[in-house]
Coordinates of C-alpha atoms in Angstrom, one line a residue:
Chain A
M1 CA -0.2 -0.2 0.1
R2 CA 1.7 3.5 -1.4
K3 CA -0.1 6.8 0.4
E4 CA 0.3 9.4 -2.8
P5 CA 0.8 13.5 -1.4
I6 CA -2.5 15.3 -0.9
K7 CA -2.7 17.3 -4.7
E8 CA -2.8 21.3 -3.9
M9 CA -4.8 22.6 -6.3
G10 CA -5.1 26.6 -6.8
S11 CA -7.6 29.0 -6.0
D12 CA -8.6 29.1 -9.0
N13 CA -8.9 25.6 -10.0
R14 CA -12.5 23.8 -9.9
A15 CA -12.6 20.8 -10.7
Q16 CA -14.7 18.6 -8.8
A17 CA -15.1 15.0 -7.5
I18 CA -18.6 13.5 -8.3
A19 CA -19.4 13.8 -4.5
Q20 CA -19.4 17.6 -5.1
K21 CA -20.7 17.4 -8.8
I22 CA -23.6 15.4 -7.3
I23 CA -24.6 18.3 -4.4
A24 CA -24.3 20.7 -6.9
N25 CA -26.5 19.1 -9.0
H26 CA -28.8 19.5 -6.9
C27 CA -28.6 22.9 -5.6
D28 CA -28.5 24.7 -8.6
R29 CA -24.7 25.6 -8.7
D30 CA -22.2 24.3 -10.8
Y31 CA -19.3 24.7 -8.3
V32 CA -19.4 23.0 -4.4
S33 CA -16.5 23.4 -2.1
E34 CA -15.6 21.0 0.4
G35 CA -16.9 21.7 4.0
E36 CA -19.2 24.5 2.8
I37 CA -22.7 24.0 3.9
V38 CA -25.2 24.1 0.7
N39 CA -29.4 23.2 1.1
A40 CA -30.0 20.4 -1.8
S41 CA -32.6 19.1 -3.1
V42 CA -33.5 15.2 -2.7
D43 CA -34.3 12.5 -5.1
I44 CA -34.9 9.8 -2.7
V45 CA -35.8 9.4 0.8
L46 CA -35.8 6.9 2.8
G47 CA -37.7 5.1 6.0
N48 CA -37.9 1.6 7.6
D49 CA -40.3 0.5 11.0
I50 CA -37.3 1.6 13.9
T51 CA -36.6 4.8 12.3
M52 CA -39.9 6.2 10.7
P53 CA -41.7 6.7 13.5
I54 CA -40.0 9.1 14.7
A55 CA -40.3 11.0 12.0
I56 CA -43.6 10.6 11.7
E57 CA -43.7 12.7 14.7
E58 CA -41.7 15.1 13.8
F59 CA -43.2 15.3 10.5
K60 CA -46.3 16.1 11.6
K61 CA -44.2 19.3 14.6
I62 CA -43.9 20.7 11.1
G63 CA -47.2 20.7 10.6
A64 CA -46.7 20.9 6.0
D65 CA -50.1 20.1 4.2
G66 CA -48.2 16.8 3.4
V67 CA -44.9 14.8 1.7
F68 CA -42.8 16.7 -1.0
D69 CA -43.3 14.2 -3.7
R70 CA -45.3 10.5 -2.8
E71 CA -43.5 9.1 -4.8
K72 CA -40.4 9.8 -4.3
V73 CA -40.5 8.8 0.1
V74 CA -40.1 5.4 0.1
M75 CA -40.9 3.0 3.6
V76 CA -40.0 -0.4 4.0
P77 CA -40.7 -2.4 7.0
D78 CA -37.7 -4.9 7.5
H79 CA -36.0 -4.5 10.1
F80 CA -38.3 -5.9 13.3
T81 CA -40.7 -7.9 10.4
P82 CA -42.6 -10.2 10.3
N83 CA -43.7 -8.8 13.5
K84 CA -42.0 -10.1 16.0
D85 CA -43.3 -8.7 19.0
I86 CA -46.1 -6.6 19.7
K87 CA -44.6 -3.0 20.3
S88 CA -42.6 -3.6 16.6
A89 CA -46.5 -4.9 14.8
Q90 CA -47.2 -0.8 16.7
Q91 CA -44.4 0.4 15.2
C92 CA -45.7 -1.5 11.7
K93 CA -49.3 0.1 12.1
L94 CA -47.9 3.7 12.5
M95 CA -46.3 4.0 9.0
R96 CA -48.1 1.6 7.7
E97 CA -51.5 4.4 8.6
F98 CA -48.9 6.7 7.6
A99 CA -48.1 5.9 3.7
G100 CA -52.2 5.6 3.7
E101 CA -52.6 9.0 4.8
Y102 CA -50.3 10.2 2.3
N103 CA -50.5 8.3 -0.1
I104 CA -47.1 6.8 0.0
K105 CA -46.6 5.0 -3.7
N106 CA -43.3 3.2 -2.2
Y107 CA -44.6 1.7 0.6
F108 CA -43.3 -1.8 0.3
E109 CA -45.3 -4.6 3.2
V110 CA -44.5 -7.6 3.8
G111 CA -45.2 -10.2 1.1
S112 CA -43.4 -7.7 -1.6
M113 CA -39.9 -5.9 0.6
G114 CA -37.1 -7.0 1.1
I115 CA -33.8 -5.7 2.8
E116 CA -34.5 -1.8 2.3
H117 CA -30.9 -1.4 0.7
A118 CA -31.1 -4.8 -1.5
L119 CA -35.2 -3.2 -2.5
L120 CA -34.6 0.0 -3.7
P121 CA -31.4 -0.5 -6.5
E122 CA -33.4 -3.5 -7.5
M123 CA -36.4 -2.0 -8.7
G124 CA -34.8 0.7 -10.3
L125 CA -35.3 3.8 -7.6
V126 CA -32.3 5.0 -7.0
L127 CA -30.3 6.0 -10.1
P128 CA -27.1 7.4 -11.3
G129 CA -26.1 11.0 -10.2
N130 CA -29.1 11.4 -7.9
L131 CA -28.9 12.6 -4.1
V132 CA -30.2 9.7 -2.1
V133 CA -30.9 10.5 2.0
G134 CA -32.6 7.3 4.2
A135 CA -32.9 7.0 7.8
D136 CA -30.5 4.2 7.8
S137 CA -27.0 3.8 8.3
H138 CA -26.3 1.8 5.5
T139 CA -28.3 3.9 2.8
C140 CA -24.3 5.1 1.6
T141 CA -25.1 1.1 -0.7
Y142 CA -26.1 2.7 -3.6
G143 CA -23.5 4.8 -4.3
A144 CA -22.1 1.6 -5.9
L145 CA -24.8 2.7 -8.6
G146 CA -22.8 6.4 -9.4
L147 CA -25.0 8.4 -7.2
A148 CA -24.0 9.9 -3.3
S149 CA -26.6 8.9 -0.9
T150 CA -26.0 9.1 2.6
G151 CA -27.8 7.3 6.4
V152 CA -29.5 10.3 8.6
G153 CA -31.9 10.6 11.2
S154 CA -35.6 10.6 11.6
T155 CA -35.9 14.4 12.1
D156 CA -33.4 14.5 8.8
A157 CA -35.8 12.5 6.8
A158 CA -38.9 13.8 8.4
V159 CA -37.7 17.6 6.3
A160 CA -36.7 16.0 4.2
M161 CA -40.3 14.1 3.5
A162 CA -41.5 17.5 4.1
T163 CA -39.8 20.1 1.8
G164 CA -37.9 18.2 -0.6
K165 CA -35.2 19.6 0.6
L166 CA -32.1 18.8 3.7
W167 CA -28.5 20.9 4.7
F168 CA -25.6 18.9 3.4
M169 CA -22.1 19.4 4.5
V170 CA -19.8 19.4 1.1
P171 CA -17.8 16.2 2.0
R172 CA -13.2 15.8 0.9
T173 CA -12.5 13.0 -0.8
V174 CA -10.9 10.0 -0.3
K175 CA -9.6 7.4 -3.4
F176 CA -9.0 3.7 -3.3
I177 CA -7.2 2.7 -6.2
Y178 CA -7.5 -1.9 -6.6
S179 CA -5.4 -3.4 -8.7
G180 CA -4.5 -6.9 -9.4
D181 CA -6.1 -10.1 -9.8
L182 CA -9.0 -10.8 -7.0
N183 CA -7.6 -14.6 -5.0
K184 CA -10.4 -17.4 -5.6
W185 CA -12.9 -17.0 -2.9
V186 CA -12.4 -13.2 -2.5
T187 CA -15.5 -10.9 -2.8
G188 CA -16.1 -7.2 -2.3
K189 CA -16.3 -8.2 1.5
D190 CA -13.2 -9.1 1.4
L191 CA -11.8 -5.6 -0.1
I192 CA -14.1 -3.5 2.2
L193 CA -12.8 -5.0 4.9
Y194 CA -9.6 -5.3 4.4
T195 CA -9.9 -1.7 3.3
I196 CA -11.5 -0.3 7.0
G197 CA -8.5 -2.8 8.5
L198 CA -6.0 -0.2 6.7
I199 CA -7.9 2.9 7.7
G200 CA -10.1 1.9 10.6
V201 CA -12.9 2.6 11.7
D202 CA -13.2 6.7 11.2
G203 CA -10.8 6.5 8.6
A204 CA -12.7 7.7 6.3
L205 CA -14.7 10.6 9.1
Y206 CA -17.3 12.7 7.3
K207 CA -15.4 11.9 3.7
S208 CA -16.8 10.9 0.3
M209 CA -14.7 7.2 -0.8
E210 CA -14.3 6.6 -4.1
F211 CA -14.0 3.2 -5.3
S212 CA -11.6 3.2 -9.0
G213 CA -9.3 1.0 -10.2
P214 CA -9.0 -1.7 -12.7
A215 CA -9.9 -4.5 -10.3
V216 CA -12.9 -2.8 -9.3
S217 CA -14.4 -2.6 -13.1
R218 CA -14.2 -6.5 -12.7
L219 CA -16.1 -7.1 -9.7
S220 CA -19.8 -7.6 -9.9
M221 CA -22.6 -5.2 -9.0
D222 CA -24.0 -7.4 -6.3
S223 CA -20.0 -6.9 -5.4
R224 CA -19.9 -3.4 -5.1
F225 CA -22.6 -2.4 -3.4
T226 CA -21.6 -4.4 -0.4
M227 CA -18.5 -2.8 -1.0
S228 CA -20.5 1.3 -0.6
N229 CA -22.7 -0.7 2.1
M230 CA -19.8 -0.8 4.5
A231 CA -18.8 2.7 3.9
I232 CA -20.1 4.0 6.6
E233 CA -18.0 1.7 9.3
A234 CA -15.0 3.5 8.3
G235 CA -17.1 6.5 9.1
G236 CA -17.5 7.9 5.3
K237 CA -20.7 9.4 3.9
F238 CA -20.3 8.5 0.9
G239 CA -18.8 5.0 -1.0
I240 CA -19.4 5.9 -4.6
F241 CA -18.2 3.5 -8.3
E242 CA -18.0 5.3 -11.0
V243 CA -20.8 4.2 -13.8
D244 CA -19.2 1.4 -16.4
D245 CA -21.3 -0.9 -18.7
K246 CA -21.7 -3.6 -15.9
T247 CA -23.2 -0.8 -13.5
R248 CA -25.6 0.3 -17.2
A249 CA -26.9 -3.5 -17.9
Y250 CA -27.7 -3.5 -13.8
L251 CA -29.9 -0.8 -15.1
K252 CA -31.5 -1.7 -18.6
E253 CA -34.1 -4.3 -16.9
R254 CA -34.9 -1.4 -14.4
S255 CA -35.0 2.2 -15.2
D256 CA -36.2 4.1 -18.7
G257 CA -32.2 4.8 -18.9
N258 CA -33.4 8.7 -17.6
Y259 CA -29.7 9.6 -15.6
E260 CA -27.1 11.6 -15.6
V261 CA -23.7 9.4 -15.4
L262 CA -21.2 11.9 -13.3
S263 CA -17.5 11.6 -12.7
S264 CA -14.7 12.8 -10.8
D265 CA -12.7 15.5 -12.8
A266 CA -8.9 13.7 -14.0
D267 CA -7.7 16.5 -11.0
A268 CA -9.8 16.5 -8.7
K269 CA -8.7 16.9 -5.3
Y270 CA -8.3 14.4 -3.0
E271 CA -7.6 14.1 0.2
K272 CA -5.8 10.8 0.2
I273 CA -5.4 8.2 -2.7
Y274 CA -4.8 5.4 -1.6
N275 CA -3.5 1.9 -3.8
I276 CA -4.2 -1.4 -2.9
D277 CA -3.0 -4.4 -5.2
C278 CA -5.9 -7.3 -4.5
S279 CA -3.5 -10.3 -5.2
D280 CA -2.7 -8.9 -1.8
I281 CA -6.3 -9.9 -0.1
E282 CA -6.6 -13.5 0.7
S283 CA -10.3 -14.1 2.5
Q284 CA -10.5 -11.5 5.5
V285 CA -12.9 -11.7 9.0
A286 CA -13.5 -8.7 11.4
V287 CA -13.0 -10.1 14.9
P288 CA -14.9 -8.3 17.3
H289 CA -15.6 -6.0 18.0
L290 CA -14.5 -3.1 16.0
P291 CA -15.4 -4.3 11.4
S292 CA -11.6 -2.7 11.8
N293 CA -10.3 -5.6 13.0
A294 CA -9.5 -7.5 9.5
K295 CA -7.7 -11.0 9.6
S296 CA -6.9 -13.5 7.1
A297 CA -9.8 -16.2 8.1
R298 CA -6.8 -18.7 7.3
D299 CA -4.9 -16.7 9.9
I300 CA -8.1 -17.5 12.6
K301 CA -7.2 -20.9 14.1
N302 CA -9.2 -22.7 16.6
V303 CA -12.2 -20.3 16.9
E304 CA -15.2 -22.5 17.3
I305 CA -18.2 -20.7 16.3
D306 CA -22.7 -21.5 17.5
Q307 CA -23.9 -19.6 14.3
V308 CA -24.1 -18.7 10.6
V309 CA -26.0 -15.9 9.4
I310 CA -25.9 -15.6 5.7
G311 CA -27.8 -12.7 4.4
S312 CA -28.2 -8.5 5.1
C313 CA -28.1 -5.0 2.9
T314 CA -24.4 -6.2 2.7
N315 CA -24.4 -9.5 1.4
G316 CA -27.8 -11.3 1.2
R317 CA -27.9 -10.7 -2.9
M318 CA -27.6 -13.8 -5.5
E319 CA -23.7 -13.4 -5.8
D320 CA -24.0 -14.2 -1.9
L321 CA -26.1 -17.2 -2.5
K322 CA -24.3 -18.3 -5.3
I323 CA -21.0 -19.0 -3.5
A324 CA -22.8 -19.7 0.1
A325 CA -25.4 -22.9 -2.5
E326 CA -21.1 -24.3 -3.7
I327 CA -20.5 -24.9 -1.3
L328 CA -22.3 -26.3 0.4
K329 CA -23.6 -28.7 -1.8
G330 CA -23.9 -32.2 -1.2
K331 CA -22.7 -31.4 2.4
R332 CA -24.1 -31.1 6.6
V333 CA -24.1 -28.1 8.2
N334 CA -21.9 -28.7 11.7
N335 CA -24.2 -30.4 14.0
N336 CA -22.9 -28.0 17.1
L337 CA -24.7 -25.2 15.1
R338 CA -27.2 -23.4 13.3
T339 CA -27.5 -21.7 10.2
I340 CA -29.5 -19.4 8.9
I341 CA -29.5 -18.1 5.7
I342 CA -31.8 -14.7 4.6
P343 CA -32.5 -13.8 1.1
A344 CA -32.0 -9.8 1.0
T345 CA -35.6 -9.5 -1.2
Q346 CA -38.6 -11.7 -2.8
N347 CA -37.0 -11.1 -5.8
I348 CA -33.8 -13.2 -4.7
Y349 CA -35.3 -15.3 -3.0
L350 CA -37.2 -16.6 -5.8
E351 CA -34.0 -16.8 -7.9
A352 CA -32.5 -19.1 -5.9
L353 CA -35.6 -20.7 -5.7
K354 CA -35.1 -21.5 -9.3
K355 CA -31.3 -22.4 -9.1
G356 CA -31.8 -24.8 -6.4
Y357 CA -29.8 -22.8 -4.6
I358 CA -32.9 -23.4 -1.7
E359 CA -33.4 -26.9 -1.9
I360 CA -29.1 -27.0 -1.0
F361 CA -28.9 -25.3 1.9
I362 CA -32.2 -27.0 3.1
K363 CA -30.7 -29.9 3.0
S364 CA -27.4 -29.2 4.2
G365 CA -29.6 -28.6 7.7
C366 CA -30.1 -24.3 7.1
V367 CA -32.9 -22.4 8.0
V368 CA -34.0 -20.2 5.0
S369 CA -35.8 -17.1 6.0
T370 CA -38.0 -14.6 4.6
P371 CA -36.3 -10.9 3.9
T372 CA -35.5 -9.5 7.2
C373 CA -32.4 -7.6 9.1
G374 CA -33.3 -9.8 12.3
P375 CA -29.9 -11.4 13.6
C376 CA -27.6 -8.6 12.1
L377 CA -28.9 -6.4 15.1
G378 CA -30.2 -8.3 17.3
G379 CA -33.6 -8.4 16.9
H380 CA -35.3 -12.0 15.7
M381 CA -34.8 -14.9 13.7
G382 CA -31.7 -15.9 15.2
V383 CA -30.3 -13.2 18.3
L384 CA -27.1 -15.0 20.1
A385 CA -26.9 -16.3 23.9
G386 CA -24.7 -15.0 26.6
G387 CA -21.3 -16.5 25.5
E388 CA -21.7 -17.7 22.0
R389 CA -20.1 -16.8 19.1
A390 CA -21.5 -15.7 15.1
V391 CA -19.8 -15.7 12.3
S392 CA -22.2 -13.5 10.0
T393 CA -21.8 -12.1 6.2
T394 CA -23.3 -9.0 8.0
N395 CA -21.6 -5.1 8.8
R396 CA -21.2 -4.6 12.2
N397 CA -19.4 -6.8 15.3
F398 CA -20.3 -4.2 17.8
V399 CA -20.4 -6.0 21.8
G400 CA -24.3 -6.8 21.7
R401 CA -25.2 -6.5 18.2
M402 CA -27.0 -9.7 17.6
G403 CA -27.6 -9.8 21.2
H404 CA -26.4 -10.7 24.7
P405 CA -23.6 -8.1 25.7
D406 CA -21.4 -11.5 25.8
S407 CA -21.6 -12.4 22.5
E408 CA -19.1 -12.4 20.0
V409 CA -19.6 -11.4 16.0
Y410 CA -17.3 -12.7 13.3
L411 CA -17.7 -10.6 10.1
S412 CA -16.8 -12.6 6.7
G413 CA -17.4 -12.8 3.3
P414 CA -20.3 -16.3 2.3
A415 CA -17.1 -18.1 1.9
V416 CA -16.1 -17.8 4.9
A417 CA -19.6 -18.0 6.2
A418 CA -20.9 -21.0 4.2
A419 CA -16.7 -22.9 5.4
S420 CA -16.9 -22.4 9.0
A421 CA -21.0 -23.8 9.1
I422 CA -19.6 -27.1 7.5
A423 CA -16.6 -27.2 10.2
G424 CA -18.2 -25.6 12.8
R425 CA -15.5 -23.2 13.9
I426 CA -14.0 -20.2 11.5
A427 CA -12.5 -21.8 8.7
I428 CA -11.9 -21.6 4.5
P429 CA -13.1 -22.6 2.0
E430 CA -10.3 -25.0 1.0
E431 CA -10.6 -26.5 4.3
V432 CA -14.0 -28.0 3.7
M433 CA -14.2 -28.6 -0.4
Chain B
M1 CA -25.8 29.9 27.9
I2 CA -23.2 27.0 31.3
I3 CA -23.5 24.1 31.3
K4 CA -22.5 23.1 34.7
D5 CA -21.8 19.1 35.4
R6 CA -19.4 16.8 36.8
V7 CA -18.3 14.0 34.3
I8 CA -18.6 10.4 33.3
K9 CA -15.7 10.1 30.7
Y10 CA -15.4 6.6 27.9
G11 CA -13.4 5.2 25.5
N12 CA -13.1 6.2 21.9
N13 CA -15.9 4.5 19.0
I14 CA -18.6 4.3 21.3
D15 CA -21.1 3.2 19.4
T16 CA -24.6 3.1 19.0
D17 CA -25.6 -0.7 19.8
V18 CA -24.1 0.2 23.1
I19 CA -25.8 3.7 23.7
I20 CA -28.8 2.0 22.7
P21 CA -29.3 -1.6 21.7
A22 CA -31.5 -2.3 18.5
R23 CA -34.0 -5.0 21.0
Y24 CA -35.2 -1.6 22.7
L25 CA -35.8 0.5 19.4
N26 CA -39.5 -1.5 18.8
T27 CA -40.3 1.7 20.7
A28 CA -40.2 5.3 20.2
D29 CA -40.9 6.4 23.9
R30 CA -37.9 8.6 25.2
R31 CA -38.4 7.3 28.8
E32 CA -37.8 3.9 27.8
L33 CA -35.2 4.6 25.5
A34 CA -33.3 6.7 28.2
S35 CA -34.2 3.4 30.8
H36 CA -31.6 1.6 28.5
C37 CA -29.1 4.4 28.2
F38 CA -25.4 2.9 28.4
E39 CA -27.0 -0.5 29.4
D40 CA -24.5 -2.4 27.4
L41 CA -21.4 -0.3 28.3
D42 CA -21.5 0.4 31.6
K43 CA -24.7 -0.9 34.0
D44 CA -23.7 1.7 36.9
F45 CA -24.4 4.5 34.2
K46 CA -28.1 5.3 36.0
E47 CA -26.1 5.4 39.5
K48 CA -23.0 7.4 37.8
M49 CA -25.5 10.1 36.4
K50 CA -27.3 11.0 39.7
E51 CA -23.8 13.5 39.9
K52 CA -22.9 13.6 36.8
K53 CA -23.9 14.8 34.3
I54 CA -21.5 15.4 31.5
I55 CA -19.9 12.8 29.5
V56 CA -16.8 13.5 27.3
A57 CA -14.9 10.7 24.9
G58 CA -12.2 9.7 22.4
S59 CA -12.6 9.5 19.3
N60 CA -16.0 8.6 16.7
F61 CA -17.8 8.9 19.3
G62 CA -21.6 7.7 17.8
C63 CA -20.4 5.5 15.7
G64 CA -22.8 3.2 13.9
S65 CA -26.1 2.8 13.1
S66 CA -28.3 6.4 12.0
R67 CA -30.5 5.6 14.8
E68 CA -31.6 8.8 16.7
H69 CA -32.6 6.7 19.5
A70 CA -29.1 7.2 20.8
P71 CA -29.0 10.9 21.1
L72 CA -32.0 11.0 22.0
S73 CA -31.8 8.0 24.8
I74 CA -28.5 10.2 25.8
K75 CA -30.8 13.5 26.2
E76 CA -33.6 12.2 28.1
S77 CA -31.6 10.5 30.8
G78 CA -30.3 14.4 31.4
I79 CA -27.1 15.1 30.0
K80 CA -26.4 18.3 29.5
A81 CA -23.5 17.8 26.7
V82 CA -21.5 15.6 25.2
I83 CA -17.7 16.5 24.7
A84 CA -15.6 14.2 22.4
V85 CA -12.5 14.2 20.6
S86 CA -14.6 13.7 17.5
F87 CA -18.2 12.1 16.2
A88 CA -19.5 10.1 14.1
R89 CA -21.5 12.1 11.8
I90 CA -25.1 10.5 11.8
F91 CA -24.6 11.5 15.3
F92 CA -23.6 14.8 15.5
R93 CA -26.2 15.9 12.7
N94 CA -29.0 13.9 15.9
A95 CA -27.7 15.6 17.9
I96 CA -27.6 18.6 16.4
N97 CA -30.9 18.8 15.4
I98 CA -32.2 17.1 18.4
G99 CA -31.2 19.9 20.7
L100 CA -29.0 17.5 22.0
P101 CA -25.0 19.5 22.8
V102 CA -21.8 18.0 21.0
I103 CA -18.7 20.0 21.0
A104 CA -15.9 17.9 19.5
S105 CA -12.7 19.1 20.8
E106 CA -9.5 17.0 21.2
E107 CA -7.7 19.0 23.8
A108 CA -10.4 18.8 26.3
A109 CA -11.5 15.8 26.2
K110 CA -8.3 14.1 26.9
H111 CA -6.9 16.6 29.9
I112 CA -10.5 16.5 31.4
E113 CA -10.7 13.3 33.9
D114 CA -14.0 11.8 34.9
G115 CA -15.3 12.9 38.3
D116 CA -14.0 16.5 36.5
E117 CA -16.3 19.4 37.9
I118 CA -16.1 21.5 33.8
E119 CA -18.1 24.7 32.7
I120 CA -19.5 24.7 29.5
D121 CA -20.0 28.3 28.2
L122 CA -21.1 27.5 24.4
S123 CA -21.9 31.8 23.7
S124 CA -18.0 32.2 24.4
G125 CA -17.0 28.9 23.3
V126 CA -15.1 27.9 25.9
I127 CA -14.5 25.4 28.8
K128 CA -13.3 25.0 31.6
D129 CA -12.1 22.7 34.2
N130 CA -12.3 23.1 37.9
R131 CA -10.1 20.4 39.0
S132 CA -7.1 22.1 36.6
D133 CA -8.2 25.1 35.5
G134 CA -7.8 24.1 31.7
I135 CA -9.4 25.8 29.9
F136 CA -10.2 24.6 26.4
R137 CA -11.5 26.6 23.5
I138 CA -14.1 25.6 21.6
N139 CA -13.7 26.3 17.7
P140 CA -16.4 27.3 16.5
L141 CA -19.4 25.9 14.3
P142 CA -20.7 27.0 11.1
D143 CA -23.0 29.3 10.8
F144 CA -26.3 27.5 9.4
I145 CA -25.3 24.8 12.7
Q146 CA -25.4 28.1 14.8
K147 CA -28.6 28.9 13.9
V148 CA -30.1 25.0 14.1
I149 CA -28.6 25.7 17.6
K150 CA -30.4 28.5 18.6
S151 CA -34.0 27.8 17.5
G152 CA -33.6 24.4 19.5
G153 CA -33.3 22.1 17.0
Y154 CA -34.1 21.6 13.1
I155 CA -37.7 20.9 13.3
N156 CA -38.3 24.4 14.7
Y157 CA -35.8 25.8 12.5
I158 CA -37.2 25.0 10.1
R159 CA -40.5 25.9 11.0
D160 CA -39.2 29.1 11.9
S161 CA -38.2 30.0 8.9
V162 CA -41.0 29.0 7.4
N163 CA -43.1 30.9 9.3
K164 CA -40.7 34.3 8.3

């Protein structure tokens, strides 16, 4: 890894990074400078069953006649759904009633809903050049499509729902250039865990992260979503990829092509540029209790586990299920653990069913769940007891994240998670295949 | 406005899962949220709170989730202000938006010790540590954020600007 010196630009230099360009476009400006606070229009405002109840309360205090655009407010009950208890049911009811009252077009009921950050791109609701806010920290996921999206709180979501605008501080940009060949079983999750390990959980605090280089052009869209998704785990505001042929192919069935493709100017100012050689990166595991505690999975010996979770907004897409199926096919998961697989959306679930993955999972002793964030945040569908350990393809391994404060979460990609399910301890695919 | 109280000190990367565990996010009731604040980090928080009502912490305070329940539970607990080396950006926004005073000051956060009595003067931008007589200047916040704070939060600010 090589750090290049920060490029100093003269005051007359108006070159911009993609984050600046998108924000400028949304406040009728040609140029915005880093650190400046602007009031910008947003294309989409998102909320879920945890953040929306407070947003609705705050929205009502504003006294607006309605939402700024009934087609641009998106509501997804995905965290504690299908309702895990009476209180969760009340929160969902509140959101459902609000959606009805304000005629919200994009309210996704259980049955059509999926995990929000897999669902919105799948539905073509977020497009290149957009500025998107969501009351969920992993809203940064959509940056994989060449747009600026970021997590905000409920009050911000309330204001954005009422006015269609929100205050933004224009971030500085940090660039990551990935080169070299990817090792077998290595996906976007390994790249992003390695990157967070390199820069730390506040290594990109308040910054826009730009992911680029010859290696990312070879990454699938699913892997790119995974990387953008975890920008927040390094403190990042955005995690942006440039639009390329793969992005266009992904969007072809999901949009009418009416979007604006932007990219950073060649002489844009970067606070830092990291060059990362992917051939150095093996399957990664982030050990408790920070996502930055990344290590090569092969170096972690004798860590026995009680549960494996494959799913979430980070790794519940087709690529993840395909890898898990490839490893689990014709094998049994270890008797001493539970393996929970959660396709992120109904469409992903259906496609996995058609491809025979679901049958592989069930025959190998896994349970397959309807889409939900559930266990990722210790909600339901796989909460850990005191002293228990899980390997999980989710995004956070903070104290108590998946349940009891004395439980532990080891973060990995789908390959290590599936291999560990068979081995009963943290393992790499080569050990079980 | 001067905020004067004793300090509870915490470390780096205090995340939103330990500020308010997700298992309690099935409610938006402020009092219920406050009753579980810092439960997984510090079992004695409620006891300490009786005599110490300012939190001082390390870097990246509030990292993790966007849950506004985190600053809400801190505010509803009776905590008057949080000083940290740095804040995670969503937590910082949320705190400003709901009117919980948050101050990023590496110098103050590193100097102030658990139990110290400190005085924060938000209008003059000074923190004073009564144990050591240490004085720390707070970097002024951008004008816009100061306006939000003066309005008592983002909703009030928006209402004020609509009514003008």
